[in-house]
Amino acid sequence: MAEAAPQHLALPSGLLELCVLLGAPRDSLRGPEQVAQKRGVPNPSALDPEVLSVFVPPFVSKEDGQTAGTSCGTLGRTKRRSFRKKREKPRADPGQGPSGPREADTEDVSVPDGVDLLALPQLCFPGGLCVASEPQEDRVHFLVLTDVCGNRTYAAVAQYYRPLHDEHCFYSGKPRRESLLSAGAAGCFVPFAVCVISRFPYYNALRDCLSCLLTHLKLCKDFEVDNHIKDFAAKVSLIPSPPPGPLHLIFNLKPLQIVFPSRADPESPVIDLDLHLPLLCFRPEKVLQVLASLLTEQRLVFFSASWALLTLVAECFLAYLHPLRWQHTLVPILSGQMLDFLMAPTAFLMGCHLSHLEEVSKEADGLVLINIDSGSVTCSGSDVPDIPLLAAQTFIQRVQSLQLHHDLDLAQRGASTDVNEGRARRWAWQQRLNRQIQQLTLQLLVGIFREVKNHLNYEHRVFNSDEFLKTRAPGDQRFYKQVLDTYMFHSFLKARLSRRRDAFAQMELSAQPEEDRMNGMLLSPRRPAVEKTASHKPSPGRAARRRMVVSMPNLQDIAGPELPPRNASLRKVEAEDCSCSSAAPDVSPKPTYTFKIPEVHFPRVRQCVQAYYADCVALLSKAMSCVAPDNSVLLARYLYLRGLVRLAQGQLLDALLDFQSLYKTDLSVFPADLVRSVVQALPGPERVQAERTPELRRLISQVLDKPGEAPKADDRVKHFELPSRHLPLGDFVQRVQESGIVKDAGLIGRLFEALTVGQQKLIDPETFRDFYACWKETEAQAQEVSLPAAVAEHLDKNECVYKLSGSVKTSRGVGKIAMTQKRLFLLTEGRPGYVEIATFRNIEEVRSTTAAFLLLRIPTLKIRSAARKDVFEANLKAECDLWHLMVKEMWAGKALADDHKDPQYVQQALMHALLMDAVVGALQTPGAIYAASKLSYFDKMRSEMPAAVPKTTAETLKHKINPSAGETFPQAVDVLLYTPGHLDPAERAGDARPKLWCALQAGRVMVFDASSWSLHQHCVRVGSSTLNCMAMVAQGQVWVGSEDSVIYIISVHSMSCHKQLTEHRASVTGFVVQDGPDASSQVYSCSVDGAVLAWDVSTLQVTRRLQLPGSGLSSIQLHADCLWCCTGNSIMAVNSCVRQELRIDETFQEKSTTFVAFQLLPEQEQLWAACAGYDDIYVWGLRDLARPPGRVHLPDCAQVTCMIRVKRQVWVGGTGLSPGKPRGKIYVVDAERKTVEKELVAHADTVRALCSAEDRYVLSGSGPEEGKIAIWTVE
């Protein structure tokens, strides 16, 4: 038999922390008062309940298997660990209980933290303990216990009655063969309570467990009660807590099979209650009123005649708030002696019996009184604002469409002849309804807080609360002002600024319209789009028109992305999104599984417990053998449970192996702290054995190298404030970034130059304040622009009016000149009309001149367009010079965008123009125009460097995207991977689209939808090191090799990384996915230390290992059952041994060099390679590597960094001179003729990465000076 776990190793808590038996003291039952109560004396006083017995795990001692229990006599040593009031009674002597000397055979036990046994009797009998004259129904209620640190434990309490006329009196489990009461008192029924306390809120499951216990307690003798409760507590304590995920546990506690549901994910709470209870008790409007009270952190008091409903309804409301969390006092049940708690001045949520409602409403002020029984909500002197209107209306409509009554579901089903079958049906129905309600409440929270992200600065962790409030509708202002000051919202901000991918973030992303995802790619000033401001409503079928393609698009059909709209108010956002989604969400259930825990017949006998553990391991192993290879999520849950059981058995090494396997199945459930404790507790011989096992040696190094208490990152939330001192450039950059105006440090540097022209290079507080006020004033004016439908129909739906002039006289009428990101037009006066001036693409000339009027010369702007013969003239007067600068900058930006196929130029030019406007408004000096001209960046660039993009480059280049958009600096594109789309009915539509994966610095992977080039996933974190390689593997996996020697596996479906392969010992540098009939069944990976590993994709096990001589292994390719491996000094073909080797020192003897890239061309049986310091590509024949290589010269090439084969071409990326300056260049070489067909001036920095998209396009990524991705067509 295996040894038990070491005593100093703290195993994780099971489902039971503590079991307590409570009732009336023996002496009080003998008093005449109770006899009088039996005889009908009215209004008898309640008895004083106390703890009779306490049962604490473990129930099997190492020596003889005796149970751990105690009578109430041992409670004198119990320390208070709660905020609850201490009972006013003398402290019991350690050797003597309240009722006399302590029994000699009782044991002292350690009561878990957070459980106050002195206050527990009042909570278990909140209405008092009264002897009844007639049998009473069993009753259950629930408690939430909180310690001084805010940690919560949960309890289920079952009250039941026993008659006193038995010959065996019930007290402390001891037989007493005497009658306690006189014959006149015979037939009295005395209440007792069994309280089960757990770290987890398993309300329904613990209620069912207690119901099973009561069936046994009612049939047993009084002296047998303790043993029954001990057996019950011992059984429940052996049930492990299920890990987060799809696996639920089932335990057979006769006569019921009880389900212990798991959490949906590590961030979610356990939901084991009926979430529709508040919807049965309250109208939707009242539910919203309660939620508003919680969100604004009021002092809430629930009232009900049912003690059970107090806790259940309160917990339902708190579940509605997830992922927001109530952080204040939570006491859902107060006994009559605890009512003074309601005088607390801080926010709280408490519950009282309905009989106290009138008393509380008279005595207390500033409370929100919630009557569960009548469904009413009363604000007693408190000021509770309403939930924002549109979000509230949508919530009400969706609630009304829910099916809340199980009887309606039963109407179509046959009667169940088995109690457990009927319970299983009811549980499945409840789970579906709970999912719908959780989605519904989550959509409510997203509707309320969706625009918070628009006012966050992630780099400096700043929230601009003032600007956020200005965007709220007037009727919603009071609600948001109160919410923004709460602890709950502050924690919510911390999670947003940390980019936590919780339920809110996932719902927000899934509800985001396609065009709004462009927000992550564009440098967009905040302005409402025409679609939002036009009087006509957008088509409700817009979402249905989203492109659902499964391959690369024809890029010539994709227009440059437009600026995403920013909505003027929450109401406008919701009006569109909610108009066609008022029905309850149709939540497609994720597959769930159950594992039936084996029975244990004698839970206090050591041998039986060990047999139970052995049965658990056997059943889990059997279940694992039946799991489909691609269902790693379920396999991880089985491994986790088996690891826990093996820990309880004392099999520490086997447990560590199970936990280590979680790296390959699902790392989200890896118990890092527990594993660290196990490793530290390993005895010497086992530690030596573990160090000899490769898997455990790596696991030990990982958990011990990462200290448990690592220094926490600064997670403070700062609020934006205007400066109070002079700002040098560095501080100015940070302050502008915090303001949310712009993030790009280079652009802010140009703004700094504009604001300090002719001055000391410091920005004084007044100048910054004036600039900020002008910017916000212009933004507010644009928010107020409302274009009539007749005007809006001439514009694209995503066009925004960014600048509106005063009323001026023009050659085409009187009106206001409006500037969007695409055009200039005249908004005529009188009856508003639209007159086209010019699109920026068609402008041919822009001049600032003067026109004679009487004796005056009026400044005039002249614009000549290719679309019209006549020149547009506008008498802009004082605004003329500013408009001249702005229009020329936009014209230059559009020209550069067209030349470079990069819409970012338009966005940056637009930002320059708007900053010019703010600078002129802030300075108000004669030199303001000159200062603003410092921002004419693209206009100057075009005039100073008029050279056009080379013709070949312009014809081949199709599009550019910027994965660093929204960042303070560009970031190098280290790796690119294209994954084709595929139609899978089990997938979401978005998952079926082709994707572009882009690896940036510090382990960040950006994912783009390759059908529209919109941002699909902002960032998937895979470690924090540089990423070297990526590969698409079957079963929806993307493998990423990192400098930290780990292979990270990203799930394409969940866009998360929960698997790691840790067998490499050095930086992972390359992958090869094996092609053939069993495609992707095997993957090869290599690391810089010369190790090559072959992986079975289905099991993620290493099937073969190769160790090459030397180091510097940078890439591998597969050809003719041989691996071709490139190290710095050689390229070798490897099977079981080195078959061929091309050594660099044999070919290049004139100067030292290394191989930097190579490519195999199987059709030509050739090997192409590039060497450091050479401007040639060298070509060897695979049949004879000893023959001198051929050469392909790369004109003006300074460096080669990467190489790929596309059709019959080889694309070579690196650095070249054009014209005379280092630029990122791509050479397209004809593989047959070995000639350079094209030289593409690709980027402003070195080409770092190349990848092919279905042999139709090639994508290139550049270094940190530019950080963009170019898309090229393949001929």
CSV table of C-alpha atoms in Angstrom, one decimal, residues 1174-1176 1193-1200 1214-1227 1236 1239 1241:
chain,number,residue,atom,x,y,z
A,1174,TYR,CA,28.1,38.1,-49.8
A,1175,ASP,CA,25.7,39.6,-52.4
A,1176,ASP,CA,25.2,36.3,-54.2
A,1193,HIS,CA,24.1,37.9,-58.2
A,1194,LEU,CA,21.9,40.3,-56.2
A,1195,PRO,CA,22.5,43.9,-57.4
A,1196,ASP,CA,23.1,46.4,-54.7
A,1197,CYS,CA,22.6,43.8,-52.0
A,1198,ALA,CA,24.1,44.5,-48.6
A,1199,GLN,CA,22.6,41.7,-46.5
A,1200,VAL,CA,20.4,38.6,-47.0
A,1214,GLY,CA,17.3,41.5,-47.0
A,1215,THR,CA,18.9,45.0,-47.2
A,1216,GLY,CA,19.9,46.8,-50.4
A,1217,LEU,CA,20.7,50.3,-51.6
A,1218,SER,CA,17.9,52.3,-53.3
A,1219,PRO,CA,18.9,54.9,-54.4
A,1220,GLY,CA,22.1,54.9,-52.5
A,1221,LYS,CA,20.4,54.5,-49.2
A,1222,PRO,CA,19.9,51.3,-47.2
A,1223,ARG,CA,16.4,50.0,-47.7
A,1224,GLY,CA,14.6,46.7,-47.2
A,1225,LYS,CA,14.7,44.9,-50.5
A,1226,ILE,CA,13.2,41.8,-52.0
A,1227,TYR,CA,14.8,40.0,-55.0
A,1236,VAL,CA,16.8,38.3,-60.9
A,1239,GLU,CA,14.0,44.1,-57.4
A,1241,VAL,CA,12.0,48.2,-52.7
